[in-house]
Short mmCIF file of C-alpha atoms and ligand atoms in Angstrom, two decimals:
data_model
loop_
_atom_site.label_atom_id
_atom_site.label_comp_id
_atom_site.label_asym_id
_atom_site.label_seq_id
_atom_site.Cartn_x
_atom_site.Cartn_y
_atom_site.Cartn_z
CA MET V 1 236.58 55.39 71.03
CA LYS V 2 237.56 51.82 70.07
CA ASN V 3 238.88 49.94 73.10
CA SER V 4 238.38 52.96 75.34
CA ILE V 5 237.94 52.59 79.09
CA LEU V 6 236.43 55.11 81.50
CA ILE V 7 237.81 54.73 85.03
CA VAL V 8 235.59 56.48 87.57
CA ASP V 9 237.18 55.37 90.85
CA ASP V 10 240.64 55.44 92.38
CA ILE V 11 242.68 52.45 91.20
CA HIS V 12 246.38 51.54 91.19
CA PRO V 13 248.28 52.84 88.10
CA ILE V 14 249.40 49.29 87.24
CA PHE V 15 245.95 48.69 85.72
CA ILE V 16 246.31 51.58 83.28
CA GLU V 17 249.84 50.53 82.38
CA GLN V 18 248.78 46.96 81.63
CA ALA V 19 245.53 47.94 79.89
CA ARG V 20 247.51 50.23 77.58
CA ALA V 21 249.87 47.38 76.78
CA LEU V 22 246.80 45.39 75.72
CA GLY V 23 245.79 48.17 73.33
CA PHE V 24 243.18 49.99 75.44
CA THR V 25 243.06 53.72 75.97
CA CYS V 26 242.23 54.72 79.55
CA ASP V 27 240.47 57.84 80.67
CA TYR V 28 241.27 58.07 84.39
CA GLN V 29 238.69 60.28 86.08
CA PRO V 30 238.45 59.18 89.73
CA THR V 31 236.85 62.43 90.86
CA LEU V 32 234.18 62.47 88.16
CA LYS V 33 230.66 62.93 89.57
CA ALA V 34 228.06 60.30 88.71
CA ASP V 35 225.94 62.62 86.54
CA ALA V 36 228.94 63.69 84.50
CA ALA V 37 229.96 60.05 84.06
CA PHE V 38 226.48 59.13 82.78
CA GLY V 39 226.78 61.89 80.17
CA ILE V 40 230.00 60.54 78.65
CA LEU V 41 229.46 56.80 79.14
CA PRO V 42 228.27 56.23 75.54
CA ASP V 43 231.80 57.15 74.39
CA TYR V 44 233.39 54.12 76.05
CA ASN V 45 233.65 50.36 75.57
CA GLY V 46 234.72 49.67 79.11
CA LEU V 47 233.92 51.02 82.59
CA VAL V 48 236.12 50.54 85.65
CA ILE V 49 234.29 51.23 88.89
CA ARG V 50 234.49 50.47 92.60
CA SER V 51 231.30 51.46 94.37
CA LYS V 52 230.94 55.08 93.31
CA PHE V 53 227.47 54.65 91.82
CA GLN V 54 224.83 52.07 90.95
CA VAL V 55 225.19 50.68 87.46
CA ASP V 56 221.49 49.97 87.06
CA LYS V 57 219.25 49.42 84.01
CA GLN V 58 219.01 53.14 83.32
CA VAL V 59 222.78 53.58 83.33
CA LEU V 60 223.31 50.47 81.23
CA ASP V 61 220.76 51.71 78.67
CA LEU V 62 222.71 54.97 78.42
CA ALA V 63 226.00 53.15 77.90
CA THR V 64 225.23 52.06 74.36
CA ASN V 65 228.80 51.04 73.45
CA LEU V 66 229.74 49.29 76.67
CA ARG V 67 231.33 45.84 76.20
CA PHE V 68 232.69 45.26 79.69
CA ILE V 69 232.59 46.47 83.27
CA CYS V 70 235.49 45.91 85.67
CA ARG V 71 234.54 46.09 89.34
CA ALA V 72 237.73 47.02 91.18
CA GLY V 73 236.91 44.80 94.13
CA ALA V 74 234.70 41.85 94.92
CA GLY V 75 231.06 42.86 95.51
CA MET V 76 228.91 43.21 92.40
CA ASP V 77 225.84 44.49 94.24
CA ASN V 78 226.13 47.97 92.70
CA ILE V 79 225.78 46.47 89.22
CA ASP V 80 222.61 45.01 87.69
CA GLU V 81 224.43 41.86 86.63
CA ASP V 82 221.50 40.12 84.94
CA TYR V 83 220.66 43.12 82.82
CA ALA V 84 224.30 43.71 81.89
CA LEU V 85 224.70 40.08 80.84
CA SER V 86 221.47 40.27 78.81
CA LYS V 87 223.15 43.11 76.90
CA ASN V 88 226.26 40.96 76.32
CA ILE V 89 228.36 43.11 78.61
CA THR V 90 231.22 41.12 80.12
CA LEU V 91 231.55 41.48 83.88
CA ILE V 92 234.88 41.31 85.64
CA ASN V 93 235.56 41.53 89.36
CA ALA V 94 238.71 40.97 91.35
CA PRO V 95 238.01 39.14 94.62
CA GLU V 96 241.40 37.40 94.29
CA GLY V 97 242.93 40.84 94.85
CA ASN V 98 241.40 41.50 98.27
CA MET V 99 240.66 38.04 99.63
CA ASP V 100 243.86 38.01 101.72
CA ALA V 101 242.98 41.39 103.18
CA VAL V 102 239.48 40.19 104.10
CA GLY V 103 240.70 36.91 105.62
CA GLU V 104 243.28 38.69 107.75
CA HIS V 105 240.88 41.44 108.81
CA ALA V 106 238.25 38.89 109.85
CA ILE V 107 240.83 37.13 112.04
CA GLY V 108 241.91 40.50 113.44
CA LEU V 109 238.35 41.33 114.44
CA LEU V 110 237.83 37.89 115.90
CA LEU V 111 240.99 37.84 118.01
CA SER V 112 240.34 41.37 119.23
CA LEU V 113 236.84 40.41 120.31
CA MET V 114 237.84 37.12 121.94
CA ASN V 115 240.58 38.85 123.93
CA ASN V 116 238.67 42.07 124.75
CA LEU V 117 241.54 44.04 123.26
CA ASN V 118 239.68 47.22 122.37
CA ALA V 119 237.79 47.44 125.67
CA ALA V 120 240.90 46.63 127.73
CA ASP V 121 242.96 49.19 125.86
CA ALA V 122 240.30 51.86 126.48
CA GLU V 123 240.16 50.98 130.20
CA ILE V 124 243.91 51.30 130.70
CA ARG V 125 243.93 54.65 128.95
CA LYS V 126 241.30 55.76 131.47
CA GLY V 127 243.42 54.51 134.39
CA SER V 128 241.67 51.19 135.07
CA TRP V 129 243.71 47.93 135.30
CA GLN V 130 241.25 45.03 135.24
CA ARG V 131 242.55 41.52 134.66
CA GLU V 132 239.61 39.26 135.50
CA ALA V 133 237.12 41.34 133.50
CA ASN V 134 239.42 40.97 130.50
CA ARG V 135 239.94 37.23 130.62
CA GLY V 136 239.86 36.05 127.00
CA HIS V 137 238.49 33.13 125.03
CA GLU V 138 240.82 30.95 122.94
CA LEU V 139 240.14 30.13 119.32
CA LYS V 140 241.74 26.71 119.72
CA GLY V 141 239.19 23.94 119.89
CA LYS V 142 236.31 26.13 118.69
CA THR V 143 234.09 25.54 115.67
CA VAL V 144 234.17 28.32 113.10
CA GLY V 145 231.13 28.41 110.81
CA ILE V 146 231.65 30.14 107.48
CA VAL V 147 228.58 31.08 105.48
CA GLY V 148 229.40 31.70 101.81
CA TYR V 149 232.39 29.77 100.49
CA GLY V 150 233.76 31.88 97.67
CA HIS V 151 237.17 33.54 97.59
CA MET V 152 236.70 35.32 100.91
CA GLY V 153 235.35 32.32 102.84
CA LYS V 154 238.14 30.12 101.47
CA SER V 155 240.79 32.69 102.31
CA LEU V 156 239.57 32.82 105.92
CA ALA V 157 239.49 29.02 106.19
CA LYS V 158 243.08 28.71 104.94
CA LYS V 159 244.36 31.42 107.25
CA LEU V 160 242.63 29.80 110.24
CA SER V 161 244.23 26.45 109.55
CA GLY V 162 247.02 26.98 112.09
CA PHE V 163 244.70 27.85 114.97
CA GLY V 164 243.53 24.33 115.80
CA VAL V 165 239.89 25.09 115.03
CA LEU V 166 237.24 22.99 113.35
CA ILE V 167 236.14 24.87 110.23
CA ILE V 168 232.76 24.18 108.69
CA ALA V 169 231.16 26.01 105.78
CA TYR V 170 227.80 26.31 104.09
CA ASP V 171 227.27 27.69 100.62
CA LYS V 172 223.81 27.57 99.07
CA TYR V 173 225.29 27.44 95.58
CA LYS V 174 228.29 25.12 96.02
CA THR V 175 228.80 21.50 96.88
CA GLY V 176 231.76 19.13 96.98
CA PHE V 177 234.19 21.67 98.44
CA SER V 178 235.32 19.81 101.56
CA ASP V 179 239.11 19.70 101.70
CA GLN V 180 241.96 19.84 104.22
CA TYR V 181 240.81 23.27 105.40
CA VAL V 182 237.06 22.94 105.64
CA ARG V 183 234.16 20.54 105.97
CA GLU V 184 231.09 21.32 103.90
CA VAL V 185 227.93 21.25 106.05
CA SER V 186 224.28 22.27 106.00
CA MET V 187 223.09 25.59 107.41
CA GLU V 188 221.45 23.52 110.13
CA GLU V 189 224.87 22.24 111.24
CA ILE V 190 226.35 25.75 111.16
CA VAL V 191 223.59 26.90 113.49
CA ARG V 192 223.86 23.85 115.75
CA THR V 193 227.63 23.69 116.25
CA SER V 194 229.31 27.04 115.53
CA ASP V 195 231.12 29.05 118.21
CA VAL V 196 232.04 31.65 115.60
CA LEU V 197 229.98 32.73 112.59
CA SER V 198 231.73 34.56 109.77
CA LEU V 199 229.69 35.82 106.81
CA HIS V 200 231.10 35.83 103.29
CA VAL V 201 228.02 35.97 101.08
CA PRO V 202 227.33 38.55 98.38
CA LEU V 203 224.42 40.95 98.91
CA THR V 204 221.46 39.62 96.93
CA LYS V 205 217.68 39.50 97.40
CA GLU V 206 218.25 36.20 99.23
CA THR V 207 220.91 37.42 101.64
CA ASN V 208 219.42 40.84 102.37
CA GLY V 209 218.45 40.71 106.08
CA LEU V 210 219.54 37.05 106.38
CA VAL V 211 220.86 37.48 109.91
CA ASP V 212 217.82 38.67 111.85
CA ASP V 213 216.25 37.85 115.23
CA GLU V 214 214.90 34.55 114.00
CA TYR V 215 218.15 33.38 112.42
CA LEU V 216 220.13 34.20 115.55
CA PHE V 217 217.52 32.57 117.78
CA HIS V 218 218.32 29.16 116.28
CA PHE V 219 222.01 29.14 117.27
CA LYS V 220 222.59 26.58 119.99
CA LYS V 221 225.74 28.13 121.49
CA PRO V 222 226.62 31.75 122.19
CA ILE V 223 228.64 32.97 119.20
CA PHE V 224 231.13 35.55 118.08
CA LEU V 225 229.81 37.11 114.87
CA ILE V 226 232.06 38.52 112.15
CA ASN V 227 230.66 40.41 109.18
CA THR V 228 233.06 41.55 106.47
CA SER V 229 230.57 40.89 103.63
CA ARG V 230 227.81 43.45 103.22
CA GLY V 231 226.09 45.39 105.99
CA LYS V 232 222.59 44.70 104.74
CA VAL V 233 223.09 40.94 105.27
CA VAL V 234 222.80 41.59 109.02
CA LYS V 235 220.04 43.39 110.90
CA THR V 236 222.02 45.50 113.34
CA GLN V 237 219.17 45.72 115.87
CA SER V 238 218.99 41.91 115.90
CA VAL V 239 222.71 41.72 116.73
CA LEU V 240 222.20 44.15 119.60
CA ASN V 241 219.20 42.15 120.82
CA ALA V 242 221.24 38.92 120.72
CA ILE V 243 224.09 40.61 122.62
CA LYS V 244 221.60 41.59 125.37
CA GLN V 245 220.31 38.03 125.49
CA GLY V 246 223.83 36.61 125.73
CA LYS V 247 223.41 34.81 122.39
CA ILE V 248 226.15 36.89 120.79
CA LEU V 249 229.32 37.25 122.90
CA GLY V 250 230.84 39.78 120.55
CA ALA V 251 230.36 41.16 117.05
CA GLY V 252 233.07 42.37 114.69
CA LEU V 253 231.41 44.47 112.02
CA ASP V 254 233.39 45.93 109.14
CA VAL V 255 230.19 46.68 107.26
CA LEU V 256 226.88 48.12 108.44
CA GLU V 257 223.34 48.34 107.10
CA THR V 258 223.91 52.08 106.70
CA GLU V 259 227.46 53.29 106.20
CA LYS V 260 229.12 56.70 106.41
CA PHE V 261 228.15 59.81 108.33
CA PRO V 262 225.81 61.60 108.75
CA ALA V 263 223.38 58.82 107.66
CA LEU V 264 224.84 56.31 110.16
CA ARG V 265 224.36 58.65 113.12
CA GLU V 266 220.67 58.92 112.29
CA GLN V 267 220.00 55.17 112.56
CA PRO V 268 217.79 54.22 115.53
CA TRP V 269 220.32 51.57 116.59
CA PHE V 270 223.47 53.66 116.27
CA ASP V 271 223.70 54.88 119.88
CA GLU V 272 223.27 51.39 121.29
CA LEU V 273 225.83 50.07 118.81
CA ARG V 274 228.45 52.66 119.56
CA GLN V 275 228.03 52.25 123.34
CA SER V 276 228.31 48.47 123.26
CA GLY V 277 231.56 47.10 124.64
CA LYS V 278 230.84 43.85 122.80
CA VAL V 279 231.14 45.32 119.34
CA ILE V 280 234.19 46.22 117.28
CA LEU V 281 233.59 48.37 114.23
CA SER V 282 235.71 49.21 111.21
CA PRO V 283 234.73 51.49 108.32
CA HIS V 284 234.36 48.95 105.46
CA VAL V 285 238.09 48.46 105.07
CA ALA V 286 238.46 44.69 105.46
CA GLY V 287 239.39 44.36 101.80
CA TRP V 288 241.17 47.67 101.56
CA THR V 289 244.89 47.42 102.27
CA PHE V 290 248.00 48.94 100.70
CA ASP V 291 248.63 45.49 99.24
CA SER V 292 245.13 44.88 97.89
CA TYR V 293 245.13 48.31 96.21
CA ARG V 294 247.74 46.98 93.81
CA LYS V 295 246.58 43.35 93.68
CA ILE V 296 243.02 44.29 92.70
CA SER V 297 244.34 46.27 89.73
CA GLU V 298 246.70 43.48 88.70
CA VAL V 299 243.88 40.92 88.80
CA MET V 300 241.59 43.17 86.75
CA ALA V 301 244.28 43.78 84.14
CA PHE V 302 244.98 40.05 83.92
CA LYS V 303 241.28 39.33 83.33
CA LEU V 304 241.12 42.14 80.76
CA LYS V 305 243.23 39.98 78.45
CA ASP V 306 240.17 37.83 77.77
CA VAL V 307 238.13 40.90 76.86
CA ALA V 308 240.89 42.11 74.55
CA LEU V 309 240.63 38.85 72.65
CA LEU V 310 236.86 39.09 72.12
C1 3PG S 401 234.62 44.82 97.79
O1 3PG S 401 233.49 44.46 97.46
O2 3PG S 401 235.64 44.53 97.14
C2 3PG S 401 234.81 45.57 99.08
O3 3PG S 401 233.64 45.67 99.79
C3 3PG S 401 235.44 46.93 98.85
O4 3PG S 401 234.54 47.77 98.20
P1 3PG S 401 234.98 49.24 97.73
O5 3PG S 401 235.54 49.09 96.36
O6 3PG S 401 233.73 50.00 97.77
O7 3PG S 401 236.02 49.72 98.68
#
């Protein structure tokens, strides 16, 4: 029981190896159902989870011996952070482990959109060779607006540094972060000057539904929109409306308000979304690479050292 960790999601074995070396015992149960996990949680000091279930007040009250939670990834929106902290539970996440994946995926979406790659590929497969309709836009000389300047936003800015773009960023909770990669600006400047908008905010009460009709209305130029953060930050119908109005030239969405089937198919906007040639979709995998699988676990194990000392 002492120094015992319950692991309820699939993680790289390196975490278990390193946690054991720190004196923890690990119970690796990636296929455990939520209800079964709730039943045995009181037996553990630590919980390792990706996004299998919500760690809300009720779950935290059940977990009477919990000292720490490791989120094998970046987003903490499935954990009631305030309540956990009020119970002196240490929270660990590992955005350093998947920030490279997210930065690269965001650029992949952006370049695919700007060069019509998915649409052009589909046309050729159907026997249609159209050059003019597939004329692309260059990134060079454009202004890329990053909203949310944590690990993911920074990773994107660094990776864009060779493209000859102007990179500006707004973060409601950070100041003084201008450097060789980025210029810190107000949201007003993001809206006024961006050609590309890339979202890197966590999902909170403040960011839920942030990108809606009104928000998009204020952009001065037509934009390419990239969302690799959380689906609920963006109102999908508003993106589709802005595409119709020519305010969004293309949207690369790795995350959606509702994810997975069959729930996604039942959304009123899904048919329009899937038929739009101006949208590229990926199934919430921006941060999920062969490389990040290992790096996330390494970062978590490294941070576990501090817990071991407590
Ligand atoms: C994250 O927050 O790290 C990513 O969105 C990946 O989440 P996942 O652990 O649910 O794959």
